[in-house]
Amino acid sequence: MSAANEIDPRVFPATARRGRSCGQLKLGGIRATELIERFGSPLYVVDEQVARDRARAIREALQGEFRRIGTEAAVYYAGKAFFCVEVARWMAEEGLGVDVASGGELAVALAAGVDPARIGFHGNNKSEAEIARAVVAGVGTLIIDSEQEIERIAAAAAAAGRRQRVRLRINSGVHAGTHDFLATSHEDQKFGLPMDRAMEVVGRIAAHESLDFVGLHCHIGSQIFATDGFRESARRLIGLYGELAEALGGPVPELNLGGGFGIAYTSAQADEAPDIASVARELADIVAEGCAEAGIPLPRLAFEPGRSIIGPAGVTLYTVGTTKAVALAGTDAVNADAGWAERLYVSVDGGMSDNARPALYGADYQVRIANRASDAAPALVRVVGKHCESGDIVVQRDVIPGDVAPGDLLAVAATGAYCWSLSSNYNYVPRPPVVAVRDGEARLIVRGETEDELLARSVIPD
Ligand code: LLP
């Protein structure tokens, strides 16, 4: 079978493969055509086994490495990547806590029966109602993201008769991208407080009887491949821990380094994507060295990965509606497309409403024909959606069999994170359902929307 048919296990869920006789893509042991017949198109598919295995592997790698250096690590799943009651339950069962960023995400975690003590609550503008709800529910940690929040959380905790554990989010001045990181003394963004405010603000937190300051938090970015950014950020925070220990009269017990571990969206990226075991080892070494240098005891660690757990577990299935060949000669096609005479635009029944990432971030994805393998000569394709925007692109460029035609099913890999969660109803397109597959079984975990439901939101005058 040619590369244009290949299901790369470094990009597609680890259990995805083509059936030997039918040539069809099978997800969790189920044929793509069967999934579409049962649940409709387009369809988000999440491989439960892969999501659970990744959650457990990441938790065990981090906990193992931090145990090696003599401390502990807690792992929280960042629900913003993709959250519903079922996924929250999987994460709790795999021994992870959950990080929520709104009252809505908190409601999902609580509905799933996640132990409130294992929930962290983030947000740069939590409402008073959200804060009160979190405190009353017994949420383990609230992450303070502004000076105003100190008094708000302290008052809510006092009113509830609780001593609320809190972390302070610090803007370490480190911002990591996929391949590089940028370290400045200040970073121009909305999250956290600058390093030079930390001493005073922690003092203010510590003065409240109803607050229990447990440590600093820092999240340096997302889709990170190199560990340099974590190194610099940890070094800066650990430096502060030395000063804080003196001021507070004892060591700061915990340090949360956030999430952000990158994944491979394409086979080309797969050669560079970090493996979690070596990232965990490096992170533990970075923290051990930093604490030794600063002469402070090791804090307990916490991490909040989202994408690296759920991203590779997801695939979106679409049905092809139309195709259109566009000549590239005389266009401003980029170098990577040199040598191709034309680009085949393949339009599917979804688009930027179910995956906004290419439009928002110029994100790359990989696509394969899902309902069959084909020996046809490969073609340069761009998979586009059905929305009224030329930026409505699902896959910028890939090479698949050139006989792709209306009625074919396409599978776009690694859509588990930040696709459903960033989805919209642009052009009144209903959101697709989410189906979990595992061991040859498929079940609905998030219902799709119907046009009637969307229409019902319009207020129709009598
Ligand atoms: N913790 C905090 C405080 C965060 O802000 C985030 C992500 C995470 C953890 C999880 O990061 P992850 O491990 O998933 O990279 N919509 C963008 C990503 C936004 C990330 C926002 N914060 C995207 O689709 O690439």
Coordinates of C-alpha atoms and ligand atoms in Angstrom, one line a residue:
M1 CA 0.0 0.0 0.0
S2 CA 1.4 3.4 -0.9
A3 CA 2.3 6.1 1.7
A4 CA -0.8 8.0 0.5
N5 CA -2.9 5.3 2.2
E6 CA -0.7 4.8 5.3
I7 CA -2.2 5.2 8.7
D8 CA 0.8 6.5 10.7
P9 CA 0.4 5.3 14.3
R10 CA 2.4 8.3 15.5
V11 CA -0.3 10.6 14.2
F12 CA -3.5 8.5 14.2
P13 CA -4.7 6.8 17.4
A14 CA -2.4 3.9 18.3
T15 CA -5.2 1.4 17.7
A16 CA -6.2 2.7 14.2
R17 CA -5.5 0.5 11.3
R18 CA -6.7 -0.4 7.8
G19 CA -8.6 -3.6 7.6
R20 CA -6.5 -6.2 5.6
S21 CA -9.3 -7.2 3.3
C22 CA -11.6 -4.2 3.1
G23 CA -8.8 -1.5 3.2
Q24 CA -11.0 0.5 5.4
L25 CA -9.8 2.6 8.3
K26 CA -10.9 1.0 11.6
L27 CA -11.0 3.0 14.8
G28 CA -11.1 1.0 18.0
G29 CA -11.8 -2.0 15.8
I30 CA -14.8 -0.5 14.1
R31 CA -15.0 0.4 10.4
A32 CA -15.3 4.0 9.5
T33 CA -18.3 3.3 7.3
E34 CA -20.1 1.6 10.1
L35 CA -19.5 4.6 12.4
I36 CA -20.9 7.0 9.9
E37 CA -23.9 4.8 9.1
R38 CA -24.8 4.6 12.8
F39 CA -24.0 8.1 14.0
G40 CA -24.0 10.3 10.9
S41 CA -21.4 12.5 9.2
P42 CA -19.4 14.4 10.2
L43 CA -18.4 12.7 13.4
Y44 CA -15.9 13.2 16.1
V45 CA -14.4 9.8 17.2
V46 CA -12.4 9.4 20.4
D47 CA -10.6 6.2 21.1
E48 CA -11.2 5.5 24.8
Q49 CA -8.4 3.1 25.1
V50 CA -5.9 5.5 23.7
A51 CA -7.1 8.4 25.8
R52 CA -6.9 6.2 29.0
D53 CA -3.5 4.8 28.0
R54 CA -2.0 8.2 27.4
A55 CA -3.5 9.7 30.6
R56 CA -2.0 6.8 32.6
A57 CA 1.3 6.8 30.8
I58 CA 1.8 10.6 31.3
R59 CA 0.8 10.3 35.0
E60 CA 3.1 7.3 35.6
A61 CA 6.0 8.9 33.7
L62 CA 5.8 12.2 35.7
Q63 CA 5.1 10.5 39.0
G64 CA 7.9 8.0 38.5
E65 CA 10.5 10.6 37.6
F66 CA 9.6 12.9 40.5
R67 CA 9.7 10.0 42.9
R68 CA 13.2 9.2 41.6
I69 CA 14.4 12.7 42.7
G70 CA 12.6 12.4 46.0
T71 CA 9.3 14.1 45.7
E72 CA 5.7 13.6 44.3
A73 CA 3.8 14.8 41.3
A74 CA 0.1 15.2 40.7
V75 CA -1.3 15.3 37.2
Y76 CA -4.5 17.2 36.4
Y77 CA -6.2 16.8 33.0
A78 CA -6.8 20.2 31.4
G79 CA -10.5 19.9 30.5
K80 CA -10.4 22.8 28.1
A81 CA -8.8 20.5 25.5
F82 CA -11.9 18.3 25.4
F83 CA -14.4 17.8 28.2
C84 CA -17.6 16.0 28.7
V85 CA -18.9 13.8 31.6
E86 CA -17.5 10.6 30.1
V87 CA -14.0 11.9 29.5
A88 CA -13.9 13.4 33.0
R89 CA -14.8 10.0 34.4
W90 CA -12.0 8.3 32.4
M91 CA -9.4 10.7 33.7
A92 CA -10.5 10.3 37.3
E93 CA -10.4 6.5 36.9
E94 CA -6.9 6.8 35.5
G95 CA -5.8 8.6 38.6
L96 CA -5.7 12.1 37.3
G97 CA -7.2 15.2 38.9
V98 CA -9.0 17.7 36.6
D99 CA -8.2 21.3 35.8
V100 CA -11.3 23.4 35.0
A101 CA -11.3 27.0 33.6
S102 CA -15.0 28.0 34.1
G103 CA -18.1 27.3 36.0
G104 CA -19.3 25.2 33.1
E105 CA -16.3 23.0 33.1
L106 CA -16.6 22.7 36.9
A107 CA -20.2 21.6 36.5
V108 CA -19.1 18.8 34.1
A109 CA -16.4 17.6 36.5
L110 CA -18.8 17.5 39.4
A111 CA -21.5 15.8 37.3
A112 CA -18.9 13.2 36.5
G113 CA -18.3 12.5 40.1
V114 CA -14.7 13.8 40.1
D115 CA -13.5 14.2 43.7
P116 CA -13.7 18.0 44.2
A117 CA -10.5 17.9 46.2
R118 CA -8.8 16.8 43.0
I119 CA -10.1 19.7 40.9
G120 CA -8.0 22.9 40.2
F121 CA -10.0 26.0 39.1
H122 CA -8.4 28.5 36.8
G123 CA -9.4 31.7 35.0
N124 CA -8.3 35.3 34.8
N125 CA -11.8 36.6 35.5
K126 CA -13.8 34.1 37.6
S127 CA -17.1 35.5 38.7
E128 CA -18.0 35.8 42.3
A129 CA -20.7 33.2 41.7
E130 CA -18.1 30.8 40.2
I131 CA -15.8 31.3 43.1
A132 CA -18.5 30.7 45.7
R133 CA -19.6 27.6 43.8
A134 CA -16.1 26.2 43.7
V135 CA -15.5 27.0 47.4
V136 CA -18.7 25.4 48.5
A137 CA -18.2 22.4 46.3
G138 CA -14.9 21.8 48.1
V139 CA -12.6 22.4 45.0
G140 CA -9.1 21.4 46.0
T141 CA -7.3 24.5 44.6
L142 CA -8.3 27.8 43.2
I143 CA -5.6 29.5 41.1
I144 CA -5.4 33.2 41.9
D145 CA -4.9 35.1 38.7
S146 CA -5.3 38.7 39.8
E147 CA -4.9 40.9 42.9
Q148 CA -8.6 41.4 43.2
E149 CA -9.2 37.7 43.4
I150 CA -7.4 37.4 46.8
E151 CA -10.2 39.2 48.7
R152 CA -12.9 37.6 46.6
I153 CA -11.7 34.1 47.3
A154 CA -10.9 34.9 51.0
A155 CA -14.4 36.3 51.5
A156 CA -16.1 33.3 49.8
A157 CA -14.0 30.9 51.9
A158 CA -14.8 32.8 55.1
A159 CA -18.5 32.8 54.3
A160 CA -18.4 29.1 53.7
G161 CA -16.4 28.5 56.9
R162 CA -13.6 26.9 54.9
R163 CA -9.9 27.4 54.6
Q164 CA -9.4 27.4 50.8
R165 CA -6.2 26.1 49.2
V166 CA -4.9 28.6 46.6
R167 CA -2.0 28.9 44.2
L168 CA -0.8 32.1 42.7
R169 CA -0.4 32.2 38.9
I170 CA 2.9 33.8 37.9
N171 CA 3.7 35.2 34.5
S172 CA 7.3 34.0 34.4
G173 CA 8.2 36.0 31.3
V174 CA 8.8 32.7 29.5
H175 CA 6.7 31.9 26.5
A176 CA 7.4 28.6 24.7
G177 CA 6.3 27.9 21.1
T178 CA 6.7 24.6 19.3
H179 CA 10.4 24.9 18.7
D180 CA 11.7 27.8 20.6
F181 CA 11.1 29.8 23.7
L182 CA 11.2 33.5 24.5
A183 CA 12.3 34.7 27.9
T184 CA 11.7 38.3 28.9
S185 CA 11.5 40.0 32.2
H186 CA 7.8 40.6 31.5
E187 CA 5.5 39.0 29.1
D188 CA 2.7 41.1 27.5
Q189 CA -0.3 38.9 28.1
K190 CA -3.3 38.6 30.4
F191 CA -2.5 35.6 32.6
G192 CA -0.9 35.6 36.0
L193 CA 1.0 38.3 37.9
P194 CA 4.5 39.4 37.0
M195 CA 7.4 37.9 39.0
D196 CA 8.3 41.2 40.7
R197 CA 4.8 41.4 42.3
A198 CA 5.0 37.8 43.8
M199 CA 6.5 38.5 47.2
E200 CA 4.1 41.2 48.1
V201 CA 1.0 39.4 46.7
V202 CA 1.9 36.1 48.5
G203 CA 2.3 38.1 51.7
R204 CA -1.3 39.5 51.2
I205 CA -2.6 36.0 50.6
A206 CA -0.8 34.6 53.6
A207 CA -2.4 37.3 55.8
H208 CA -5.9 35.8 55.2
E209 CA -7.0 33.2 57.7
S210 CA -9.4 31.7 55.2
L211 CA -6.7 31.1 52.5
D212 CA -4.0 28.4 52.5
F213 CA -1.2 29.4 50.1
V214 CA 0.2 26.2 48.6
G215 CA 2.5 27.4 45.9
L216 CA 3.0 29.1 42.6
H217 CA 1.6 28.2 39.2
C218 CA 3.0 28.9 35.8
H219 CA 1.9 27.8 32.3
I220 CA 4.3 28.8 29.6
G221 CA 2.3 27.9 26.5
S222 CA 1.0 25.0 24.5
Q223 CA 2.2 22.6 21.8
I224 CA 5.7 22.8 23.2
F225 CA 8.4 20.4 21.8
A226 CA 11.6 21.5 23.6
T227 CA 12.1 21.7 27.3
D228 CA 14.2 24.9 27.4
G229 CA 11.1 27.0 28.3
F230 CA 10.2 24.7 31.2
R231 CA 13.9 24.9 32.4
E232 CA 13.9 28.7 32.3
S233 CA 10.5 29.1 33.9
A234 CA 11.2 26.5 36.7
R235 CA 14.6 28.2 37.4
R236 CA 12.8 31.5 37.8
L237 CA 10.1 30.2 40.0
I238 CA 12.4 28.1 42.2
G239 CA 14.5 31.3 42.7
L240 CA 11.4 32.9 44.1
Y241 CA 10.7 29.9 46.3
G242 CA 14.0 30.6 48.1
E243 CA 13.0 34.2 48.8
L244 CA 9.4 33.1 49.8
A245 CA 10.6 30.5 52.2
E246 CA 12.5 33.1 54.1
A247 CA 9.6 35.6 54.1
L248 CA 7.0 33.0 55.1
G249 CA 9.2 31.2 57.6
G250 CA 9.0 27.9 55.9
P251 CA 9.2 26.2 52.5
V252 CA 6.5 26.6 49.9
P253 CA 5.0 23.1 49.6
E254 CA 3.9 22.8 45.9
L255 CA 4.9 24.0 42.4
N256 CA 2.6 23.7 39.4
L257 CA 4.3 23.9 36.0
G258 CA 1.1 23.8 33.9
G259 CA 0.7 21.8 30.7
G260 CA 1.7 22.3 27.2
F261 CA 3.4 19.1 26.0
G262 CA 3.3 19.0 22.1
I263 CA 2.0 16.2 19.9
A264 CA 2.6 15.3 16.3
Y265 CA -0.2 16.4 13.9
T266 CA 1.5 15.1 10.8
S267 CA 4.1 12.4 10.0
A268 CA 6.7 15.1 9.3
Q269 CA 6.2 16.5 12.8
A270 CA 6.3 13.0 14.3
D271 CA 10.1 12.8 14.0
E272 CA 10.5 15.8 16.3
A273 CA 7.7 15.4 18.8
P274 CA 9.0 14.7 22.3
D275 CA 8.2 11.4 24.0
I276 CA 6.7 11.9 27.4
A277 CA 9.1 9.6 29.2
S278 CA 12.1 11.8 28.3
V279 CA 10.3 15.0 28.9
A280 CA 9.3 13.8 32.4
R281 CA 13.0 12.8 33.0
E282 CA 14.2 16.2 31.9
L283 CA 11.6 18.1 34.0
A284 CA 12.5 16.1 37.1
D285 CA 16.2 16.8 36.5
I286 CA 15.5 20.5 35.9
V287 CA 13.6 20.8 39.2
A288 CA 16.2 18.8 41.2
E289 CA 19.0 20.9 39.9
G290 CA 17.1 24.2 40.5
C291 CA 16.3 23.3 44.1
A292 CA 19.8 22.1 44.8
E293 CA 21.2 25.4 43.4
A294 CA 18.7 27.5 45.4
G295 CA 19.3 25.4 48.5
I296 CA 15.6 24.7 49.1
P297 CA 13.8 21.5 49.7
L298 CA 12.0 19.9 46.8
P299 CA 8.3 21.0 46.5
R300 CA 5.6 18.6 45.4
L301 CA 4.9 19.1 41.7
A302 CA 1.8 19.4 39.7
F303 CA 1.2 19.4 35.9
E304 CA -1.9 20.0 33.7
P305 CA -1.6 18.4 30.3
G306 CA -4.6 18.5 28.0
R307 CA -3.6 18.2 24.3
S308 CA -1.0 15.5 24.9
I309 CA -3.6 13.2 26.5
I310 CA -6.6 13.7 24.4
G311 CA -5.3 15.1 21.0
P312 CA -3.9 11.9 19.6
A313 CA -7.0 9.9 20.7
G314 CA -9.3 11.8 18.4
V315 CA -10.1 11.5 14.7
T316 CA -12.8 13.5 12.7
L317 CA -14.6 11.6 10.0
Y318 CA -16.1 13.6 7.1
T319 CA -17.9 12.8 3.9
V320 CA -16.7 14.3 0.6
G321 CA -19.2 16.4 -1.2
T322 CA -17.4 18.0 -4.1
T323 CA -13.9 18.1 -5.6
K324 CA -12.3 20.8 -7.7
A325 CA -8.8 20.8 -9.4
V326 CA -7.1 24.2 -9.4
A327 CA -4.0 24.7 -11.5
L328 CA -1.0 25.9 -9.5
A329 CA 1.0 27.4 -12.3
G330 CA 0.9 31.2 -12.0
T331 CA -0.4 31.1 -8.4
D332 CA 1.6 31.9 -5.3
A333 CA 1.8 28.3 -4.2
V334 CA 4.4 27.8 -1.6
N335 CA 7.7 25.9 -2.2
A336 CA 6.4 22.7 -0.7
D337 CA 3.9 22.5 -3.5
A338 CA 6.5 23.1 -6.3
G339 CA 6.4 20.2 -8.7
W340 CA 2.6 19.8 -8.4
A341 CA 0.7 21.0 -11.4
E342 CA -2.6 21.3 -9.6
R343 CA -4.2 21.2 -6.2
L344 CA -7.3 19.2 -5.6
Y345 CA -9.8 21.0 -3.4
V346 CA -11.8 18.4 -1.5
S347 CA -14.9 19.8 0.2
V348 CA -16.3 18.0 3.2
D349 CA -19.5 18.3 5.2
G350 CA -18.0 20.2 8.2
G351 CA -15.1 22.7 8.4
M352 CA -14.1 25.6 10.6
S353 CA -17.2 25.1 12.8
D354 CA -15.8 21.7 14.0
N355 CA -12.1 22.5 13.7
A356 CA -11.2 26.2 14.0
R357 CA -7.5 25.5 14.5
P358 CA -6.3 25.8 10.9
A359 CA -8.1 29.2 10.7
L360 CA -7.1 30.3 14.1
Y361 CA -3.5 29.2 14.3
G362 CA -2.5 27.9 10.8
A363 CA -2.5 24.4 12.3
D364 CA -1.5 21.4 10.2
Y365 CA -3.4 18.2 10.0
Q366 CA -3.1 14.9 8.2
V367 CA -5.9 13.3 6.2
R368 CA -6.5 9.8 4.8
I369 CA -9.4 8.3 2.7
A370 CA -11.2 6.2 5.4
N371 CA -13.6 4.0 3.5
R372 CA -11.1 2.3 1.2
A373 CA -7.4 2.1 0.2
S374 CA -6.6 3.0 -3.4
D375 CA -3.7 2.5 -5.9
A376 CA -4.6 5.7 -7.8
A377 CA -1.7 8.1 -8.4
P378 CA -1.3 10.5 -5.4
A379 CA -2.7 14.0 -5.6
L380 CA -1.9 17.2 -3.7
V381 CA -5.1 18.0 -1.8
R382 CA -6.5 20.7 0.4
V383 CA -9.4 19.7 2.5
V384 CA -11.9 22.5 2.9
G385 CA -15.2 22.9 4.7
K386 CA -18.6 24.1 3.7
H387 CA -18.5 27.5 5.3
C388 CA -18.7 30.9 3.6
E389 CA -15.0 31.8 4.1
S390 CA -12.0 31.0 2.0
G391 CA -10.0 30.5 5.2
D392 CA -12.4 27.5 6.0
I393 CA -9.6 24.9 5.7
V394 CA -9.4 21.7 7.6
V395 CA -6.1 20.3 6.1
Q396 CA -3.8 22.8 4.3
R397 CA -1.9 20.2 2.3
D398 CA -1.5 16.5 2.1
V399 CA -1.0 13.9 -0.5
I400 CA -3.7 11.2 -0.9
P401 CA -4.9 8.9 -3.7
G402 CA -6.1 11.2 -6.5
D403 CA -9.3 9.3 -7.2
V404 CA -10.8 10.7 -4.0
A405 CA -14.4 11.4 -5.0
P406 CA -17.8 12.5 -3.7
G407 CA -19.1 9.9 -1.2
D408 CA -15.7 9.0 0.1
L409 CA -15.1 9.3 3.8
L410 CA -12.1 11.2 5.0
A411 CA -10.4 10.8 8.4
V412 CA -8.5 13.8 9.8
A413 CA -6.1 12.7 12.6
A414 CA -5.2 14.1 16.0
T415 CA -8.4 16.2 16.4
G416 CA -9.0 15.1 20.0
A417 CA -7.9 18.4 21.5
Y418 CA -9.2 22.0 21.0
C419 CA -11.5 21.0 18.1
W420 CA -14.8 20.1 19.7
S421 CA -14.0 22.5 22.5
L422 CA -13.5 25.4 20.1
S423 CA -16.4 24.4 17.8
S424 CA -19.1 26.9 16.7
N425 CA -22.4 27.1 14.9
Y426 CA -21.1 29.3 12.1
N427 CA -23.5 29.3 9.2
Y428 CA -26.0 27.5 11.5
V429 CA -24.1 24.3 11.0
P430 CA -25.0 22.0 14.0
R431 CA -22.1 20.6 16.0
P432 CA -21.4 16.9 15.3
P433 CA -21.8 14.2 18.0
V434 CA -18.8 12.6 19.7
V435 CA -18.5 8.9 19.8
A436 CA -16.2 6.8 21.9
V437 CA -14.8 3.6 20.4
R438 CA -13.1 0.8 22.3
D439 CA -12.6 -2.9 21.6
G440 CA -15.0 -3.0 18.7
E441 CA -17.7 -1.1 20.4
A442 CA -18.9 2.5 19.8
R443 CA -21.1 4.6 22.0
L444 CA -22.3 8.2 21.9
I445 CA -20.7 10.4 24.6
V446 CA -21.8 13.8 23.4
R447 CA -25.0 14.3 21.4
G448 CA -24.8 16.2 18.2
E449 CA -26.9 19.3 17.6
T450 CA -29.9 19.4 15.3
E451 CA -31.1 22.3 13.1
D452 CA -34.3 22.5 15.2
E453 CA -32.2 23.0 18.4
L454 CA -30.3 25.9 16.7
L455 CA -33.5 27.4 15.3
A456 CA -35.2 27.2 18.7
R457 CA -32.7 29.8 20.0
S458 CA -34.2 32.5 17.8
V459 CA -36.9 34.4 19.6
I460 CA -39.9 34.3 17.3
P461 CA -42.3 37.1 17.9
D462 CA -46.0 36.2 18.3
Ligands
LLP1 N1 -3.0 24.8 32.1 C1 -3.3 26.0 31.8 C2 -3.3 27.1 32.8 C3 -3.6 26.4 30.4 O1 -3.9 27.6 30.1 C4 -3.6 25.3 29.5 C5 -4.0 25.6 28.1 C6 -3.3 24.0 29.9 C7 -3.0 23.8 31.2 C8 -3.3 22.9 28.9 O2 -2.4 23.0 27.9 P1 -2.1 21.8 26.9 O3 -1.4 20.7 27.6 O4 -3.4 21.3 26.4 O5 -1.2 22.4 25.8 N2 -6.5 26.5 21.7 C9 -5.1 26.4 21.5 C10 -4.5 25.9 22.8 C11 -4.8 26.8 24.0 C12 -4.2 26.4 25.3 C13 -4.8 27.2 26.4 N3 -4.3 26.8 27.7 C14 -4.8 25.3 20.5 O6 -5.8 24.8 19.9 O7 -3.7 25.1 20.1

